[in-house]
Coordinates of C-alpha atoms in Angstrom, one line a residue:
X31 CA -66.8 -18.9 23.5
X32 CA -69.3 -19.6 20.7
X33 CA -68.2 -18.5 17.1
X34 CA -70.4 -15.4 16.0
X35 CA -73.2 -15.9 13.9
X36 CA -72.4 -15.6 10.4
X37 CA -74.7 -13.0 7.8
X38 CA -75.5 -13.1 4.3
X39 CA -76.3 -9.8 2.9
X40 CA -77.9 -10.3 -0.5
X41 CA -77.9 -7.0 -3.0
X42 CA -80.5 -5.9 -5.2
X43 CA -80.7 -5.4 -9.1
X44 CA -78.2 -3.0 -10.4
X45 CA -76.8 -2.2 -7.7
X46 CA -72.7 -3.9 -6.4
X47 CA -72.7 -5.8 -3.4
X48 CA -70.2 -3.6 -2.1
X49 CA -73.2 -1.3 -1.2
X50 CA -73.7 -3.4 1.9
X51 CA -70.2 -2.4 3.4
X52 CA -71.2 -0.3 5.9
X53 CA -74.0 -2.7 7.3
X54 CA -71.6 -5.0 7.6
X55 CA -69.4 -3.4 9.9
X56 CA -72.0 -2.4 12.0
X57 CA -73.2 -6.0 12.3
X58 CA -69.3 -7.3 13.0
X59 CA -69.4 -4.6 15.5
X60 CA -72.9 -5.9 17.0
X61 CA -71.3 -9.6 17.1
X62 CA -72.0 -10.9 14.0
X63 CA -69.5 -12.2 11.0
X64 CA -71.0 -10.8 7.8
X65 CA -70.7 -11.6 4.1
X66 CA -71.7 -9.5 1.1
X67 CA -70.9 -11.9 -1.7
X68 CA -72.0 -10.5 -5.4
X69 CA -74.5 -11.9 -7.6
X70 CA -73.4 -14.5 -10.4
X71 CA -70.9 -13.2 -12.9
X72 CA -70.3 -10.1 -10.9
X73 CA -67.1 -8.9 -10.6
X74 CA -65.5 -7.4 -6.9
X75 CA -65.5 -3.6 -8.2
X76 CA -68.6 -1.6 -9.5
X77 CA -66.3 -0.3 -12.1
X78 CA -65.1 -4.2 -13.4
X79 CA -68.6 -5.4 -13.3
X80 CA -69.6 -2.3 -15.7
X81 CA -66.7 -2.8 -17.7
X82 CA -67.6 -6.8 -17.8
X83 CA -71.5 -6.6 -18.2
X84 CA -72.2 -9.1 -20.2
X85 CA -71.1 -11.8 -17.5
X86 CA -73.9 -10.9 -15.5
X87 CA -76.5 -11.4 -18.4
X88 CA -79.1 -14.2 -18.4
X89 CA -78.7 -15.7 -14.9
X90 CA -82.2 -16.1 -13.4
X91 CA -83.6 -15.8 -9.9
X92 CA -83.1 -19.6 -9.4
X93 CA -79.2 -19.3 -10.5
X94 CA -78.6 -16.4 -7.8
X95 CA -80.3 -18.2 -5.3
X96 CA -78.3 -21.1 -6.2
X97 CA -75.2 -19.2 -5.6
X98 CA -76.4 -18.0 -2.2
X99 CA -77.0 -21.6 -1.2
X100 CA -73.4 -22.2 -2.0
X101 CA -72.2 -19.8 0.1
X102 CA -74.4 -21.2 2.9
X103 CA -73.2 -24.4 2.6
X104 CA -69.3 -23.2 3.5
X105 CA -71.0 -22.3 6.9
X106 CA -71.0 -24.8 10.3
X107 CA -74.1 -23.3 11.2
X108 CA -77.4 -21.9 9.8
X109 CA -76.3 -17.4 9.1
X110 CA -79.0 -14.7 9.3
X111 CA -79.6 -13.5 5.5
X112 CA -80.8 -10.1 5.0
X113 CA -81.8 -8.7 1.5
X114 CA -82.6 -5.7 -0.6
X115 CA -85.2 -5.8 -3.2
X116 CA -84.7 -9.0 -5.4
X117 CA -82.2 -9.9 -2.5
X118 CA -85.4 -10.0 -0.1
X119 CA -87.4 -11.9 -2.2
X120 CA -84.1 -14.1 -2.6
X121 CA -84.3 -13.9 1.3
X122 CA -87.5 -15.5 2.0
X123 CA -86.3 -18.3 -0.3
X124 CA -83.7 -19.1 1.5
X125 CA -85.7 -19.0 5.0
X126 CA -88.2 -21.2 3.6
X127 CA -85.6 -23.3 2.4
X128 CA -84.1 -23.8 5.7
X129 CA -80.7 -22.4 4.5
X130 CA -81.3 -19.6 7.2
X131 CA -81.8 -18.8 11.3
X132 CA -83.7 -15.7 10.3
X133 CA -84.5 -13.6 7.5
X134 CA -84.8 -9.3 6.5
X135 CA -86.6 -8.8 3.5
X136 CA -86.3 -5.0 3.0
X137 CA -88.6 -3.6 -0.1
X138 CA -88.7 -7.2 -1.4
X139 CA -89.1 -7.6 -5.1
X140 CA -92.6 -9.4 -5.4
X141 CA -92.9 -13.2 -4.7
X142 CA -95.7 -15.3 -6.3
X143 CA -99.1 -14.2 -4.6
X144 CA -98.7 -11.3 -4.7
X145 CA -101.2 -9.4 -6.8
X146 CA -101.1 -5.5 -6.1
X147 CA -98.6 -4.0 -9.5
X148 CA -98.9 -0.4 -8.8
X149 CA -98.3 2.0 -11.6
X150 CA -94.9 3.6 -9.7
X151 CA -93.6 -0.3 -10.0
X152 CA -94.6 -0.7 -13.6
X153 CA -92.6 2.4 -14.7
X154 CA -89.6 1.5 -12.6
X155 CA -89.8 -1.9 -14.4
X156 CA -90.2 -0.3 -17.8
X157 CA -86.5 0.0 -19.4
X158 CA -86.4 -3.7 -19.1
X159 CA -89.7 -5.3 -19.5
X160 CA -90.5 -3.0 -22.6
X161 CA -88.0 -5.0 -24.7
X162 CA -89.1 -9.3 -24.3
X163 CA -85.3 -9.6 -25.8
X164 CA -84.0 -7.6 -22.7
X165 CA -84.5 -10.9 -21.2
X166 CA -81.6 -12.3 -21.9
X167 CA -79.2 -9.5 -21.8
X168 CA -77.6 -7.5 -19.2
X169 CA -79.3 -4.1 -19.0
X170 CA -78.2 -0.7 -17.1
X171 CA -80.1 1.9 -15.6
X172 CA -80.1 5.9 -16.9
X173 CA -79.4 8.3 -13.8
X174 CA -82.8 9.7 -15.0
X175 CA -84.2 6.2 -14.2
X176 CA -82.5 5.4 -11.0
X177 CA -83.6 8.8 -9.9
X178 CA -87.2 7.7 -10.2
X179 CA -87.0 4.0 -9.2
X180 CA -84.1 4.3 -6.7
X181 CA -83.4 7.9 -5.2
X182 CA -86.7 10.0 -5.4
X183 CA -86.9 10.0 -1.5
X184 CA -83.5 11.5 -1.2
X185 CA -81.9 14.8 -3.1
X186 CA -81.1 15.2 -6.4
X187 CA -77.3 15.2 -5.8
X188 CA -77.5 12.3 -3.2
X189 CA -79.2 10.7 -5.9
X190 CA -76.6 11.1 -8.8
X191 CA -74.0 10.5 -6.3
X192 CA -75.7 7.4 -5.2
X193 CA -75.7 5.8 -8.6
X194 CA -72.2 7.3 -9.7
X195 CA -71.3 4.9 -6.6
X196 CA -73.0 2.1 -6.8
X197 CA -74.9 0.7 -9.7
X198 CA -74.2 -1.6 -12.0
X199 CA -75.8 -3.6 -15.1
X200 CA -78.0 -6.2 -14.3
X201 CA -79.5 -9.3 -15.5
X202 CA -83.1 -9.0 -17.1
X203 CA -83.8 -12.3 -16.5
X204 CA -85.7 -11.8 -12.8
X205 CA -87.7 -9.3 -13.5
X206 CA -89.1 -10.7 -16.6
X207 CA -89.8 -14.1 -13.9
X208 CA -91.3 -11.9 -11.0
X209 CA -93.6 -10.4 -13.9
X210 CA -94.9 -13.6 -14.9
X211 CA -94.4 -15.5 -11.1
X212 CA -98.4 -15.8 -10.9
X213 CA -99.0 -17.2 -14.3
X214 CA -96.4 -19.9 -13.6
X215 CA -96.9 -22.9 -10.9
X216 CA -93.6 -23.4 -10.9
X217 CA -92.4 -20.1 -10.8
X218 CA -88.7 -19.4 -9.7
X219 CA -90.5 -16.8 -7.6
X220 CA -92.6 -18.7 -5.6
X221 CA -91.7 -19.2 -1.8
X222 CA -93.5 -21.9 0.6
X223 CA -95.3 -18.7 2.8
X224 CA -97.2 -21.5 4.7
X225 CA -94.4 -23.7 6.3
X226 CA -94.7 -23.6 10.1
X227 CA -91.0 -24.9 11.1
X228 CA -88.7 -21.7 9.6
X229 CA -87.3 -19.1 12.1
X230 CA -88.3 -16.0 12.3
X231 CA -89.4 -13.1 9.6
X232 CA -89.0 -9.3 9.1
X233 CA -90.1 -7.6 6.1
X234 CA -89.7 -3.7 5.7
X235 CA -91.5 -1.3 3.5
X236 CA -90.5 1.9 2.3
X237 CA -93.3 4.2 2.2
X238 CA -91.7 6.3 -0.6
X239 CA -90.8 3.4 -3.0
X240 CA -91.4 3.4 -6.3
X241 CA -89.4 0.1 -7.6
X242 CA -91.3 -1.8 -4.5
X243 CA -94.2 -0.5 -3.7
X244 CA -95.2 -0.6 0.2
X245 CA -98.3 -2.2 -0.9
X246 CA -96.3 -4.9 -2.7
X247 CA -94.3 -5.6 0.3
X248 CA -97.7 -5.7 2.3
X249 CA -99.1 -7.8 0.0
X250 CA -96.0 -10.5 0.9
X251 CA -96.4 -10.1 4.9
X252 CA -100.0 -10.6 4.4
X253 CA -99.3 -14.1 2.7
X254 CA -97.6 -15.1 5.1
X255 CA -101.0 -15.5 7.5
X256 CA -101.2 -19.2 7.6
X257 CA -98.2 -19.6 8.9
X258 CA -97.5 -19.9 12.9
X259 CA -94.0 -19.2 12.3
X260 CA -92.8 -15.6 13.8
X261 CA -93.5 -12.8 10.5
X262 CA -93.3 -9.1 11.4
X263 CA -93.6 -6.0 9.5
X264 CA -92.1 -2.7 9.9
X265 CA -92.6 0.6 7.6
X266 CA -90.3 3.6 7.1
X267 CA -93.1 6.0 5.7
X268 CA -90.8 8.5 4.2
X269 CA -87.9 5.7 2.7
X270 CA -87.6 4.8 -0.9
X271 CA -85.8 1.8 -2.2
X272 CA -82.4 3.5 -2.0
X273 CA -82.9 2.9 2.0
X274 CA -80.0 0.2 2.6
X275 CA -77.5 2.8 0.9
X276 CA -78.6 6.1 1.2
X277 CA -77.5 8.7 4.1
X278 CA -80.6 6.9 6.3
X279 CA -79.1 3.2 6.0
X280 CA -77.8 3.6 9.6
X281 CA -81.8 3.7 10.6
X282 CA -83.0 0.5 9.0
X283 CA -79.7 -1.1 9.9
X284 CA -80.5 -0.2 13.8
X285 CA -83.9 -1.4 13.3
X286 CA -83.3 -4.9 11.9
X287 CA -80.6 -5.3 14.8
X288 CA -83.1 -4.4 16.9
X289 CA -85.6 -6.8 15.6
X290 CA -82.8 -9.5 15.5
X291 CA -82.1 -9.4 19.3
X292 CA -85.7 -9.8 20.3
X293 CA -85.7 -12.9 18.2
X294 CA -83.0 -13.8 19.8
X295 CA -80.5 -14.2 17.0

């Protein structure tokens, strides 16, 4: 019997990798054999990694990719990879890459080419792009803040409760690079949209999304045009980037398994 295929679940900004715990006993219970590892300098609780912030300071959307290409390279065979926000645009890397079977980019955080910056995005981006030193630090989000950027598709008290849970500080450092990804040729943002010989591609927008704008993750499937490799898109019109962790996960979760076994994954 053929060893299951192995997952990589990659996290977002601010928010602990333990968020993904529940997708990932669905998926062992679909057949699969998940990970959730953290992001660089993360620590295994949401309450040590707030405690420890400054270890997560400064690392850079090429050093957590880096880690996720370790992780990979413990495994016999090529995993899935699904990822939230940064995670997705961490996601297509790796796909393009060849580190990966298949890859979910839900509400990806924008990859070079992309040109739509809606003003919902720019506010949600605001506590750390309105301080250049914020780019080296590790920086935290207000529950007024994660309201707007994370939980304004869900209830207030879902919304508290949701960051009481699971967020964390996080690393400047990326979104200061996605800001700047089409200014920069060499931009640690940048992913090869045109390669022919990846597997296969899902990218989900939230229709409600203020930190990633549905046209932003629009503007990524379109990108993706040259290539004849498989790219699909699927919107949840009424999701906001909370999606993967809020009392709805269990419906994007469905659908990406869905999507998975047509691909044949």
């Amino acid at each position: 019997m053929p060893a299951p295929t192995p997952v990589v679940f990659i996290h977002g900004l601010w928010i602990h990798s333990d968020s993904w715990n529940e997708w990932s006993e669905l998926y062992r219970q679909a057949g699969y054999d998940p990970v959730a590892p953290g992001w660089p300098g993360e620590y295994d609780s949401v309450a040590a990694t707030r405690q420890h912030a400054a270890a997560v300071a400064n690392h850079g959307i090429e050093d957590i990719t880096a880690s996720y290409r370790r992780v990979i390279d413990g495994f016999t065979v090529k995993p899935v990879v699904v990822g939230h926000s940064f995670g997705g645009l961490i996601a297509q890397k790796l796909l393009a890459e060849q580190y990966a079977s298949a890859a979910v980019a839900i509400d990806p955080a924008q990859i070079r080419g992309v040109k739509p910056v809606p003003p919902a995005q720019l506010r949600s981006g605001w506590p750390v792009l309105s301080r250049p030193g914020n780019r080296k630090k590790a920086v935290s989000l207000t529950r007024e803040q994660f309201r707007y950027g994370f939980g304004n598709a869900v209830p207030q008290a879902e919304s508290d409760e949701l960051f009481d849970r699971w967020t964390i500080p996080g690393p400047g450092r990326p979104l200061f690079e996605a800001s700047a990804a089409n200014f920069s040729r060499n931009s640690p943002a940048a992913v090869d949209t045109r390669t022919h010989d990846r597997g296969p591609l899902l990218i989900i927008g939230g229709g409600q999304d203020h930190t990633v704008p549905e046209s932003v993750a629009k503007a990524a499937y379109k990108l993706y045009a040259h290539s004849a490799a498989t790219t699909d898109y699927q919107s949840f019109p009424d999701r906001g980037h909370s999606l993967v962790f809020d009392h709805g996960w269990h419906e994007i979760a469905d659908a990406t398994l869905a999507w998975l076994k047509r691909q044949g994954v």
